[in-house]
mmCIF file with all atom_site columns, C-alpha atoms in Angstrom:
data_model
loop_
_atom_site.group_PDB
_atom_site.id
_atom_site.type_symbol
_atom_site.label_atom_id
_atom_site.label_alt_id
_atom_site.label_comp_id
_atom_site.label_asym_id
_atom_site.label_entity_id
_atom_site.label_seq_id
_atom_site.pdbx_PDB_ins_code
_atom_site.Cartn_x
_atom_site.Cartn_y
_atom_site.Cartn_z
_atom_site.occupancy
_atom_site.B_iso_or_equiv
_atom_site.pdbx_formal_charge
_atom_site.auth_seq_id
_atom_site.auth_comp_id
_atom_site.auth_asym_id
_atom_site.auth_atom_id
_atom_site.pdbx_PDB_model_num
ATOM 1   C CA . MET A 1 1   ? 38.591 83.690  6.942   1.00 63.00 ? 177 MET A CA 1
ATOM 2   C CA . LEU A 1 2   ? 34.883 83.165  5.938   1.00 68.00 ? 178 LEU A CA 1
ATOM 3   C CA . PRO A 1 3   ? 34.004 79.350  5.688   1.00 66.00 ? 179 PRO A CA 1
ATOM 4   C CA . SER A 1 4   ? 33.444 78.099  2.027   1.00 65.00 ? 180 SER A CA 1
ATOM 5   C CA . SER A 1 5   ? 30.060 76.839  3.192   1.00 66.00 ? 181 SER A CA 1
ATOM 6   C CA . VAL A 1 6   ? 28.542 80.571  3.476   1.00 80.00 ? 182 VAL A CA 1
ATOM 7   C CA . GLU A 1 7   ? 25.865 80.772  0.528   1.00 89.00 ? 183 GLU A CA 1
ATOM 8   C CA . ILE A 1 8   ? 25.139 83.474  -1.713  1.00 95.00 ? 184 ILE A CA 1
ATOM 9   C CA . GLU A 1 9   ? 21.429 84.195  -1.721  1.00 95.00 ? 185 GLU A CA 1
ATOM 10  C CA . CYS A 1 10  ? 19.746 86.972  -4.230  1.00 97.00 ? 186 CYS A CA 1
ATOM 11  C CA . PHE A 1 11  ? 16.387 87.740  -4.863  1.00 96.00 ? 187 PHE A CA 1
ATOM 12  C CA . ASN A 1 12  ? 16.575 89.853  -8.231  1.00 97.00 ? 188 ASN A CA 1
ATOM 13  C CA . LYS A 1 13  ? 13.193 91.966  -8.475  1.00 96.00 ? 189 LYS A CA 1
ATOM 14  C CA . LEU A 1 14  ? 14.451 93.834  -11.645 1.00 97.00 ? 190 LEU A CA 1
ATOM 15  C CA . LYS A 1 15  ? 13.360 92.842  -14.962 1.00 96.00 ? 191 LYS A CA 1
ATOM 16  C CA . GLY A 1 16  ? 15.960 92.947  -17.681 1.00 97.00 ? 192 GLY A CA 1
ATOM 17  C CA . TRP A 1 17  ? 19.058 92.537  -15.315 1.00 98.00 ? 193 TRP A CA 1
ATOM 18  C CA . ARG A 1 18  ? 21.157 89.713  -15.048 1.00 98.00 ? 194 ARG A CA 1
ATOM 19  C CA . LEU A 1 19  ? 23.256 89.681  -11.796 1.00 98.00 ? 195 LEU A CA 1
ATOM 20  C CA . HIS A 1 20  ? 26.497 87.252  -12.035 1.00 98.00 ? 196 HIS A CA 1
ATOM 21  C CA . PHE A 1 21  ? 28.155 86.921  -8.419  1.00 98.00 ? 197 PHE A CA 1
ATOM 22  C CA . ALA A 1 22  ? 31.891 85.680  -7.767  1.00 98.00 ? 198 ALA A CA 1
ATOM 23  C CA . TRP A 1 23  ? 33.221 84.971  -4.129  1.00 98.00 ? 199 TRP A CA 1
ATOM 24  C CA . LEU A 1 24  ? 37.230 85.413  -4.592  1.00 98.00 ? 200 LEU A CA 1
ATOM 25  C CA . ARG A 1 25  ? 39.920 84.542  -1.819  1.00 97.00 ? 201 ARG A CA 1
ATOM 26  C CA . LEU A 1 26  ? 43.011 86.700  -2.332  1.00 97.00 ? 202 LEU A CA 1
ATOM 27  C CA . MET A 1 27  ? 46.149 83.949  -2.675  1.00 96.00 ? 203 MET A CA 1
ATOM 28  C CA . ASP A 1 28  ? 49.417 84.212  -0.426  1.00 94.00 ? 204 ASP A CA 1
ATOM 29  C CA . GLY A 1 29  ? 52.113 85.778  -1.806  1.00 92.00 ? 205 GLY A CA 1
ATOM 30  C CA . GLU A 1 30  ? 52.949 89.083  -3.335  1.00 92.00 ? 206 GLU A CA 1
ATOM 31  C CA . HIS A 1 31  ? 50.445 90.432  -6.200  1.00 93.00 ? 207 HIS A CA 1
ATOM 32  C CA . GLU A 1 32  ? 51.809 93.790  -6.915  1.00 94.00 ? 208 GLU A CA 1
ATOM 33  C CA . ALA A 1 33  ? 53.664 93.173  -10.015 1.00 95.00 ? 209 ALA A CA 1
ATOM 34  C CA . ALA A 1 34  ? 50.993 91.067  -11.582 1.00 96.00 ? 210 ALA A CA 1
ATOM 35  C CA . LEU A 1 35  ? 47.924 93.281  -11.226 1.00 96.00 ? 211 LEU A CA 1
ATOM 36  C CA . ARG A 1 36  ? 49.935 96.301  -12.067 1.00 96.00 ? 212 ARG A CA 1
ATOM 37  C CA . ILE A 1 37  ? 50.795 94.771  -15.315 1.00 96.00 ? 213 ILE A CA 1
ATOM 38  C CA . ALA A 1 38  ? 47.002 93.751  -15.547 1.00 97.00 ? 214 ALA A CA 1
ATOM 39  C CA . ILE A 1 39  ? 46.176 97.272  -15.257 1.00 97.00 ? 215 ILE A CA 1
ATOM 40  C CA . ASP A 1 40  ? 48.569 98.791  -17.745 1.00 96.00 ? 216 ASP A CA 1
ATOM 41  C CA . GLY A 1 41  ? 47.469 96.197  -20.281 1.00 96.00 ? 217 GLY A CA 1
ATOM 42  C CA . ALA A 1 42  ? 43.500 96.618  -19.840 1.00 96.00 ? 218 ALA A CA 1
ATOM 43  C CA . VAL A 1 43  ? 44.110 100.784 -19.814 1.00 96.00 ? 219 VAL A CA 1
ATOM 44  C CA . SER A 1 44  ? 46.294 100.452 -23.160 1.00 96.00 ? 220 SER A CA 1
ATOM 45  C CA . ILE A 1 45  ? 43.814 98.226  -24.577 1.00 96.00 ? 221 ILE A CA 1
ATOM 46  C CA . PHE A 1 46  ? 40.789 99.831  -23.754 1.00 96.00 ? 222 PHE A CA 1
ATOM 47  C CA . GLN A 1 47  ? 42.028 103.607 -25.088 1.00 95.00 ? 223 GLN A CA 1
ATOM 48  C CA . ARG A 1 48  ? 43.456 102.330 -28.116 1.00 96.00 ? 224 ARG A CA 1
ATOM 49  C CA . LYS A 1 49  ? 39.910 100.785 -29.156 1.00 95.00 ? 225 LYS A CA 1
ATOM 50  C CA . PHE A 1 50  ? 38.019 103.812 -28.073 1.00 96.00 ? 226 PHE A CA 1
ATOM 51  C CA . PHE A 1 51  ? 40.501 106.289 -29.408 1.00 92.00 ? 227 PHE A CA 1
ATOM 52  C CA . ASP A 1 52  ? 38.665 107.476 -32.353 1.00 92.00 ? 228 ASP A CA 1
ATOM 53  C CA . LYS A 1 53  ? 35.210 105.989 -31.812 1.00 93.00 ? 229 LYS A CA 1
ATOM 54  C CA . PRO A 1 54  ? 32.841 106.744 -28.524 1.00 95.00 ? 230 PRO A CA 1
ATOM 55  C CA . TYR A 1 55  ? 32.250 103.949 -26.121 1.00 96.00 ? 231 TYR A CA 1
ATOM 56  C CA . MET A 1 56  ? 28.776 105.003 -25.127 1.00 94.00 ? 232 MET A CA 1
ATOM 57  C CA . ASP A 1 57  ? 27.747 103.668 -28.467 1.00 96.00 ? 233 ASP A CA 1
ATOM 58  C CA . GLU A 1 58  ? 28.357 100.182 -27.541 1.00 97.00 ? 234 GLU A CA 1
ATOM 59  C CA . PRO A 1 59  ? 25.583 97.903  -27.481 1.00 98.00 ? 235 PRO A CA 1
ATOM 60  C CA . VAL A 1 60  ? 25.913 96.726  -23.906 1.00 98.00 ? 236 VAL A CA 1
ATOM 61  C CA . VAL A 1 61  ? 26.496 100.677 -22.649 1.00 98.00 ? 237 VAL A CA 1
ATOM 62  C CA . LEU A 1 62  ? 23.391 101.370 -24.799 1.00 97.00 ? 238 LEU A CA 1
ATOM 63  C CA . SER A 1 63  ? 21.187 98.557  -22.994 1.00 97.00 ? 239 SER A CA 1
ATOM 64  C CA . THR A 1 64  ? 22.475 99.180  -19.743 1.00 97.00 ? 240 THR A CA 1
ATOM 65  C CA . ARG A 1 65  ? 21.690 103.090 -19.871 1.00 96.00 ? 241 ARG A CA 1
ATOM 66  C CA . SER A 1 66  ? 17.835 101.793 -21.111 1.00 96.00 ? 242 SER A CA 1
ATOM 67  C CA . LEU A 1 67  ? 17.724 99.705  -18.049 1.00 96.00 ? 243 LEU A CA 1
ATOM 68  C CA . LEU A 1 68  ? 18.568 102.635 -15.992 1.00 95.00 ? 244 LEU A CA 1
ATOM 69  C CA . MET A 1 69  ? 16.010 104.701 -17.272 1.00 93.00 ? 245 MET A CA 1
ATOM 70  C CA . ASN A 1 70  ? 13.420 102.123 -16.472 1.00 89.00 ? 246 ASN A CA 1
ATOM 71  C CA . GLY A 1 71  ? 13.193 103.334 -12.957 1.00 84.00 ? 247 GLY A CA 1
ATOM 72  C CA . GLY A 1 72  ? 12.317 107.095 -13.942 1.00 85.00 ? 248 GLY A CA 1
ATOM 73  C CA . LEU A 1 73  ? 15.714 108.585 -13.875 1.00 86.00 ? 249 LEU A CA 1
ATOM 74  C CA . SER A 1 74  ? 16.699 111.560 -15.992 1.00 87.00 ? 250 SER A CA 1
ATOM 75  C CA . LYS A 1 75  ? 19.127 111.116 -19.138 1.00 86.00 ? 251 LYS A CA 1
ATOM 76  C CA . GLU A 1 76  ? 22.020 112.807 -17.077 1.00 87.00 ? 252 GLU A CA 1
ATOM 77  C CA . ARG A 1 77  ? 21.858 109.988 -14.433 1.00 88.00 ? 253 ARG A CA 1
ATOM 78  C CA . CYS A 1 78  ? 21.824 107.214 -16.386 1.00 92.00 ? 254 CYS A CA 1
ATOM 79  C CA . VAL A 1 79  ? 25.399 106.872 -16.220 1.00 94.00 ? 255 VAL A CA 1
ATOM 80  C CA . SER A 1 80  ? 26.688 103.344 -14.997 1.00 96.00 ? 256 SER A CA 1
ATOM 81  C CA . SER A 1 81  ? 29.641 103.037 -12.958 1.00 96.00 ? 257 SER A CA 1
ATOM 82  C CA . PHE A 1 82  ? 31.492 101.586 -16.348 1.00 98.00 ? 258 PHE A CA 1
ATOM 83  C CA . GLU A 1 83  ? 31.119 105.096 -17.686 1.00 97.00 ? 259 GLU A CA 1
ATOM 84  C CA . LEU A 1 84  ? 32.475 106.707 -14.650 1.00 96.00 ? 260 LEU A CA 1
ATOM 85  C CA . LEU A 1 85  ? 35.403 104.639 -14.867 1.00 97.00 ? 261 LEU A CA 1
ATOM 86  C CA . ALA A 1 86  ? 35.984 105.448 -18.116 1.00 97.00 ? 262 ALA A CA 1
ATOM 87  C CA . LYS A 1 87  ? 35.757 108.857 -17.969 1.00 96.00 ? 263 LYS A CA 1
ATOM 88  C CA . ARG A 1 88  ? 38.276 108.733 -15.281 1.00 94.00 ? 264 ARG A CA 1
ATOM 89  C CA . VAL A 1 89  ? 40.759 106.168 -17.268 1.00 95.00 ? 265 VAL A CA 1
ATOM 90  C CA . PHE A 1 90  ? 40.474 108.688 -20.564 1.00 93.00 ? 266 PHE A CA 1
ATOM 91  C CA . SER A 1 91  ? 41.391 111.778 -18.202 1.00 92.00 ? 267 SER A CA 1
ATOM 92  C CA . GLY A 1 92  ? 44.583 110.179 -17.085 1.00 88.00 ? 268 GLY A CA 1
ATOM 93  C CA . GLN A 1 93  ? 43.583 109.088 -13.612 1.00 88.00 ? 269 GLN A CA 1
ATOM 94  C CA . GLY A 1 94  ? 43.797 105.778 -14.204 1.00 84.00 ? 270 GLY A CA 1
ATOM 95  C CA . ILE A 1 95  ? 42.722 102.656 -12.011 1.00 91.00 ? 271 ILE A CA 1
ATOM 96  C CA . GLU A 1 96  ? 43.684 103.205 -8.044  1.00 85.00 ? 272 GLU A CA 1
ATOM 97  C CA . ALA A 1 97  ? 46.225 100.108 -7.573  1.00 84.00 ? 273 ALA A CA 1
ATOM 98  C CA . GLU A 1 98  ? 46.236 99.621  -3.804  1.00 90.00 ? 274 GLU A CA 1
ATOM 99  C CA . LYS A 1 99  ? 43.015 97.555  -3.093  1.00 94.00 ? 275 LYS A CA 1
ATOM 100 C CA . PRO A 1 100 ? 43.071 94.153  -5.050  1.00 96.00 ? 276 PRO A CA 1
ATOM 101 C CA . GLY A 1 101 ? 39.369 93.698  -4.971  1.00 96.00 ? 277 GLY A CA 1
ATOM 102 C CA . VAL A 1 102 ? 39.224 97.224  -6.291  1.00 96.00 ? 278 VAL A CA 1
ATOM 103 C CA . ILE A 1 103 ? 41.677 96.504  -9.099  1.00 97.00 ? 279 ILE A CA 1
ATOM 104 C CA . PHE A 1 104 ? 39.529 93.496  -10.319 1.00 97.00 ? 280 PHE A CA 1
ATOM 105 C CA . ARG A 1 105 ? 36.467 95.167  -10.155 1.00 97.00 ? 281 ARG A CA 1
ATOM 106 C CA . ASP A 1 106 ? 37.873 98.397  -12.252 1.00 97.00 ? 282 ASP A CA 1
ATOM 107 C CA . LEU A 1 107 ? 39.581 96.068  -14.742 1.00 98.00 ? 283 LEU A CA 1
ATOM 108 C CA . LEU A 1 108 ? 36.265 93.765  -15.005 1.00 98.00 ? 284 LEU A CA 1
ATOM 109 C CA . SER A 1 109 ? 34.242 96.448  -15.628 1.00 98.00 ? 285 SER A CA 1
ATOM 110 C CA . LEU A 1 110 ? 36.682 97.743  -18.628 1.00 97.00 ? 286 LEU A CA 1
ATOM 111 C CA . LYS A 1 111 ? 36.765 94.503  -20.139 1.00 97.00 ? 287 LYS A CA 1
ATOM 112 C CA . SER A 1 112 ? 33.011 93.866  -20.010 1.00 98.00 ? 288 SER A CA 1
ATOM 113 C CA . MET A 1 113 ? 31.705 97.331  -20.615 1.00 98.00 ? 289 MET A CA 1
ATOM 114 C CA . CYS A 1 114 ? 29.638 96.811  -17.670 1.00 97.00 ? 290 CYS A CA 1
ATOM 115 C CA . PRO A 1 115 ? 29.057 98.169  -13.943 1.00 98.00 ? 291 PRO A CA 1
ATOM 116 C CA . TRP A 1 116 ? 30.555 95.977  -11.526 1.00 98.00 ? 292 TRP A CA 1
ATOM 117 C CA . SER A 1 117 ? 30.263 95.791  -7.380  1.00 97.00 ? 293 SER A CA 1
ATOM 118 C CA . VAL A 1 118 ? 32.928 94.947  -4.907  1.00 97.00 ? 294 VAL A CA 1
ATOM 119 C CA . MET A 1 119 ? 32.331 94.109  -1.507  1.00 96.00 ? 295 MET A CA 1
ATOM 120 C CA . ASP A 1 120 ? 33.937 92.807  1.828   1.00 96.00 ? 296 ASP A CA 1
ATOM 121 C CA . ILE A 1 121 ? 32.017 89.141  2.063   1.00 96.00 ? 297 ILE A CA 1
ATOM 122 C CA . SER A 1 122 ? 32.587 89.406  5.510   1.00 94.00 ? 298 SER A CA 1
ATOM 123 C CA . GLN A 1 123 ? 30.482 92.578  5.874   1.00 94.00 ? 299 GLN A CA 1
ATOM 124 C CA . VAL A 1 124 ? 27.282 91.301  3.993   1.00 96.00 ? 300 VAL A CA 1
ATOM 125 C CA . SER A 1 125 ? 24.389 89.700  5.377   1.00 96.00 ? 301 SER A CA 1
ATOM 126 C CA . PHE A 1 126 ? 22.604 87.442  3.274   1.00 96.00 ? 302 PHE A CA 1
ATOM 127 C CA . PRO A 1 127 ? 20.399 87.141  1.426   1.00 96.00 ? 303 PRO A CA 1
ATOM 128 C CA . LEU A 1 128 ? 20.553 90.150  -1.038  1.00 98.00 ? 304 LEU A CA 1
ATOM 129 C CA . LEU A 1 129 ? 17.752 91.771  -2.661  1.00 98.00 ? 305 LEU A CA 1
ATOM 130 C CA . PHE A 1 130 ? 17.902 93.819  -6.026  1.00 98.00 ? 306 PHE A CA 1
ATOM 131 C CA . ARG A 1 131 ? 15.178 96.302  -6.545  1.00 97.00 ? 307 ARG A CA 1
ATOM 132 C CA . MET A 1 132 ? 14.278 99.790  -7.168  1.00 96.00 ? 308 MET A CA 1
ATOM 133 C CA . GLY A 1 133 ? 15.447 102.568 -4.811  1.00 95.00 ? 309 GLY A CA 1
ATOM 134 C CA . LYS A 1 134 ? 12.817 104.242 -2.702  1.00 92.00 ? 310 LYS A CA 1
ATOM 135 C CA . GLU A 1 135 ? 11.823 107.724 -2.124  1.00 91.00 ? 311 GLU A CA 1
ATOM 136 C CA . GLY A 1 136 ? 14.314 109.268 0.745   1.00 90.00 ? 312 GLY A CA 1
ATOM 137 C CA . GLU A 1 137 ? 16.940 106.431 0.526   1.00 91.00 ? 313 GLU A CA 1
ATOM 138 C CA . MET A 1 138 ? 20.239 107.888 0.262   1.00 88.00 ? 314 MET A CA 1
ATOM 139 C CA . LEU A 1 139 ? 23.826 106.842 -0.416  1.00 85.00 ? 315 LEU A CA 1
ATOM 140 C CA . ASN A 1 140 ? 26.377 108.630 1.554   1.00 75.00 ? 316 ASN A CA 1
ATOM 141 C CA . GLN A 1 141 ? 29.005 109.525 -0.404  1.00 68.00 ? 317 GLN A CA 1
ATOM 142 C CA . THR A 1 142 ? 32.750 111.339 0.484   1.00 62.00 ? 318 THR A CA 1
ATOM 143 C CA . ASP A 1 143 ? 31.693 114.486 -0.572  1.00 65.00 ? 319 ASP A CA 1
ATOM 144 C CA . SER A 1 144 ? 27.956 114.323 -0.893  1.00 68.00 ? 320 SER A CA 1
ATOM 145 C CA . ASN A 1 145 ? 24.839 112.156 -0.210  1.00 78.00 ? 321 ASN A CA 1
ATOM 146 C CA . PHE A 1 146 ? 23.220 110.545 -3.475  1.00 82.00 ? 322 PHE A CA 1
ATOM 147 C CA . SER A 1 147 ? 19.577 110.208 -3.924  1.00 88.00 ? 323 SER A CA 1
ATOM 148 C CA . LEU A 1 148 ? 18.713 106.497 -4.770  1.00 92.00 ? 324 LEU A CA 1
ATOM 149 C CA . LYS A 1 149 ? 15.039 106.973 -5.825  1.00 93.00 ? 325 LYS A CA 1
ATOM 150 C CA . GLY A 1 150 ? 14.538 105.306 -9.135  1.00 93.00 ? 326 GLY A CA 1
ATOM 151 C CA . CYS A 1 151 ? 18.043 103.644 -9.032  1.00 95.00 ? 327 CYS A CA 1
ATOM 152 C CA . PRO A 1 152 ? 18.589 100.007 -9.315  1.00 96.00 ? 328 PRO A CA 1
ATOM 153 C CA . VAL A 1 153 ? 20.107 98.711  -5.492  1.00 97.00 ? 329 VAL A CA 1
ATOM 154 C CA . LEU A 1 154 ? 21.575 95.747  -4.330  1.00 97.00 ? 330 LEU A CA 1
ATOM 155 C CA . CYS A 1 155 ? 20.940 95.603  -0.422  1.00 97.00 ? 331 CYS A CA 1
ATOM 156 C CA . ASP A 1 156 ? 21.586 93.109  2.318   1.00 96.00 ? 332 ASP A CA 1
ATOM 157 C CA . ARG A 1 157 ? 19.494 92.178  5.549   1.00 95.00 ? 333 ARG A CA 1
ATOM 158 C CA . VAL A 1 158 ? 20.590 94.622  7.547   1.00 95.00 ? 334 VAL A CA 1
ATOM 159 C CA . GLY A 1 159 ? 20.138 97.683  4.724   1.00 92.00 ? 335 GLY A CA 1
ATOM 160 C CA . LYS A 1 160 ? 23.708 98.070  3.130   1.00 91.00 ? 336 LYS A CA 1
ATOM 161 C CA . ILE A 1 161 ? 23.040 99.127  0.054   1.00 92.00 ? 337 ILE A CA 1
ATOM 162 C CA . TRP A 1 162 ? 25.359 98.910  -3.376  1.00 95.00 ? 338 TRP A CA 1
ATOM 163 C CA . THR A 1 163 ? 24.183 100.158 -6.717  1.00 95.00 ? 339 THR A CA 1
ATOM 164 C CA . PRO A 1 164 ? 25.854 99.872  -10.575 1.00 96.00 ? 340 PRO A CA 1
ATOM 165 C CA . ILE A 1 165 ? 25.753 103.825 -10.722 1.00 94.00 ? 341 ILE A CA 1
ATOM 166 C CA . THR A 1 166 ? 28.365 104.722 -8.698  1.00 91.00 ? 342 THR A CA 1
ATOM 167 C CA . LEU A 1 167 ? 32.240 103.846 -7.544  1.00 90.00 ? 343 LEU A CA 1
ATOM 168 C CA . ALA A 1 168 ? 31.725 104.542 -3.620  1.00 84.00 ? 344 ALA A CA 1
ATOM 169 C CA . ASP A 1 169 ? 31.522 100.893 -3.011  1.00 83.00 ? 345 ASP A CA 1
ATOM 170 C CA . GLU A 1 170 ? 35.782 101.202 -3.259  1.00 84.00 ? 346 GLU A CA 1
ATOM 171 C CA . THR A 1 171 ? 35.510 103.177 0.033   1.00 83.00 ? 347 THR A CA 1
ATOM 172 C CA . GLY A 1 172 ? 33.688 100.033 1.722   1.00 84.00 ? 348 GLY A CA 1
ATOM 173 C CA . ILE A 1 173 ? 36.850 97.599  1.341   1.00 91.00 ? 349 ILE A CA 1
ATOM 174 C CA . ASP A 1 174 ? 40.516 97.440  2.652   1.00 91.00 ? 350 ASP A CA 1
ATOM 175 C CA . ALA A 1 175 ? 43.592 96.820  0.819   1.00 88.00 ? 351 ALA A CA 1
ATOM 176 C CA . SER A 1 176 ? 44.073 93.451  3.146   1.00 90.00 ? 352 SER A CA 1
ATOM 177 C CA . CYS A 1 177 ? 40.514 92.397  2.669   1.00 94.00 ? 353 CYS A CA 1
ATOM 178 C CA . SER A 1 178 ? 41.063 88.348  1.685   1.00 95.00 ? 354 SER A CA 1
ATOM 179 C CA . ASP A 1 179 ? 37.463 87.305  0.644   1.00 97.00 ? 355 ASP A CA 1
ATOM 180 C CA . ILE A 1 180 ? 35.653 89.538  -1.998  1.00 97.00 ? 356 ILE A CA 1
ATOM 181 C CA . LEU A 1 181 ? 32.275 89.406  -3.564  1.00 98.00 ? 357 LEU A CA 1
ATOM 182 C CA . LEU A 1 182 ? 32.249 90.745  -6.895  1.00 98.00 ? 358 LEU A CA 1
ATOM 183 C CA . VAL A 1 183 ? 28.715 91.240  -8.816  1.00 98.00 ? 359 VAL A CA 1
ATOM 184 C CA . CYS A 1 184 ? 28.289 92.264  -12.416 1.00 99.00 ? 360 CYS A CA 1
ATOM 185 C CA . TYR A 1 185 ? 25.241 93.984  -13.550 1.00 99.00 ? 361 TYR A CA 1
ATOM 186 C CA . SER A 1 186 ? 24.739 93.079  -16.701 1.00 98.00 ? 362 SER A CA 1
ATOM 187 C CA . PRO A 1 187 ? 21.662 93.562  -19.186 1.00 98.00 ? 363 PRO A CA 1
ATOM 188 C CA . ILE A 1 188 ? 20.223 90.265  -20.144 1.00 98.00 ? 364 ILE A CA 1
ATOM 189 C CA . GLU A 1 189 ? 20.064 90.734  -23.589 1.00 97.00 ? 365 GLU A CA 1
ATOM 190 C CA . GLN A 1 190 ? 23.692 91.229  -23.928 1.00 98.00 ? 366 GLN A CA 1
ATOM 191 C CA . ALA A 1 191 ? 24.824 88.665  -21.481 1.00 97.00 ? 367 ALA A CA 1
ATOM 192 C CA . ARG A 1 192 ? 26.887 86.778  -24.264 1.00 97.00 ? 368 ARG A CA 1
ATOM 193 C CA . LYS A 1 193 ? 28.710 90.232  -24.907 1.00 97.00 ? 369 LYS A CA 1
ATOM 194 C CA . VAL A 1 194 ? 29.468 90.915  -21.219 1.00 98.00 ? 370 VAL A CA 1
ATOM 195 C CA . ALA A 1 195 ? 30.668 87.543  -21.049 1.00 98.00 ? 371 ALA A CA 1
ATOM 196 C CA . ALA A 1 196 ? 31.275 88.102  -17.026 1.00 98.00 ? 372 ALA A CA 1
ATOM 197 C CA . LYS A 1 197 ? 31.906 84.435  -16.453 1.00 98.00 ? 373 LYS A CA 1
ATOM 198 C CA . THR A 1 198 ? 34.718 84.149  -19.218 1.00 98.00 ? 374 THR A CA 1
ATOM 199 C CA . HIS A 1 199 ? 36.188 87.667  -18.034 1.00 98.00 ? 375 HIS A CA 1
ATOM 200 C CA . LEU A 1 200 ? 36.466 86.377  -14.375 1.00 98.00 ? 376 LEU A CA 1
ATOM 201 C CA . GLY A 1 201 ? 38.160 83.146  -15.389 1.00 98.00 ? 377 GLY A CA 1
ATOM 202 C CA . SER A 1 202 ? 40.763 84.968  -17.532 1.00 97.00 ? 378 SER A CA 1
ATOM 203 C CA . MET A 1 203 ? 41.476 87.611  -14.649 1.00 97.00 ? 379 MET A CA 1
ATOM 204 C CA . VAL A 1 204 ? 41.750 84.636  -12.188 1.00 98.00 ? 380 VAL A CA 1
ATOM 205 C CA . HIS A 1 205 ? 44.272 82.812  -14.049 1.00 97.00 ? 381 HIS A CA 1
ATOM 206 C CA . MET A 1 206 ? 46.378 85.726  -15.608 1.00 96.00 ? 382 MET A CA 1
ATOM 207 C CA . THR A 1 207 ? 46.871 87.408  -12.328 1.00 97.00 ? 383 THR A CA 1
ATOM 208 C CA . GLN A 1 208 ? 47.050 84.327  -10.125 1.00 96.00 ? 384 GLN A CA 1
ATOM 209 C CA . SER A 1 209 ? 46.416 86.647  -7.000  1.00 97.00 ? 385 SER A CA 1
ATOM 210 C CA . PHE A 1 210 ? 42.657 85.396  -6.227  1.00 98.00 ? 386 PHE A CA 1
ATOM 211 C CA . ARG A 1 211 ? 40.830 81.867  -6.551  1.00 97.00 ? 387 ARG A CA 1
ATOM 212 C CA . PHE A 1 212 ? 37.288 81.092  -6.810  1.00 98.00 ? 388 PHE A CA 1
ATOM 213 C CA . VAL A 1 213 ? 35.216 79.801  -3.853  1.00 97.00 ? 389 VAL A CA 1
ATOM 214 C CA . ILE A 1 214 ? 31.586 80.282  -5.243  1.00 96.00 ? 390 ILE A CA 1
ATOM 215 C CA . GLU A 1 215 ? 30.292 81.640  -8.390  1.00 97.00 ? 391 GLU A CA 1
ATOM 216 C CA . ARG A 1 216 ? 26.258 82.178  -8.616  1.00 97.00 ? 392 ARG A CA 1
ATOM 217 C CA . ALA A 1 217 ? 24.344 83.934  -11.341 1.00 97.00 ? 393 ALA A CA 1
ATOM 218 C CA . PHE A 1 218 ? 20.600 85.339  -10.662 1.00 97.00 ? 394 PHE A CA 1
ATOM 219 C CA . LEU A 1 219 ? 17.686 86.085  -13.389 1.00 96.00 ? 395 LEU A CA 1
ATOM 220 C CA . PRO A 1 220 ? 14.979 88.538  -12.272 1.00 95.00 ? 396 PRO A CA 1
ATOM 221 C CA . LYS A 1 221 ? 12.665 86.182  -10.128 1.00 81.00 ? 397 LYS A CA 1
ATOM 222 C CA . GLU A 1 222 ? 14.581 83.288  -10.384 1.00 56.00 ? 398 GLU A CA 1
ATOM 223 C CA . GLU A 1 223 ? 17.863 81.381  -9.756  1.00 46.00 ? 399 GLU A CA 1
ATOM 224 C CA . LEU A 1 224 ? 20.278 80.051  -11.656 1.00 45.00 ? 400 LEU A CA 1
#
């Protein structure tokens, strides 16, 4: 278990983005039933809400797509991890229920309609840097390599990379991981609608599976 004195440090270099971090620690006991109930409830609410209207037209989704275009990505590539998750949910694949950290990421993404990443905080080398992907940078995925040129990327001191346009981070975390770092990539102009802090608090209270250690937010080139 990591000492709670570890500091979350991040330099945000991308205009328009607000990063909300939460270090959560897994509570003792069995959490499968509570997390299963949370999954079923969130998926049901999401499917009912967008049964007859497209989630792609929601202000948060449109603002996120607009920010993704800033790096020169084509319209086809400006799809956030939230949209990938939404497609997965509507296709009947549901939410992967084996890793508590990944469950939290997915539920928070569905509730906020924003991309989130999850990582094993013991494997993160601070400080973090949020910047635009460079020529030649690639993200290795299970079935292919993913070009990061023009994509927003969050990287640590030793070069590990996360991004708001893929769900690949779920492969880097084990079901037994006790300390997770969640990050919400939110358009600043939609921060109130995203309500990252509110959704985090609600999830922690409802499931009783994690507790807060540290929570921090970072705006471009400044710290809150």
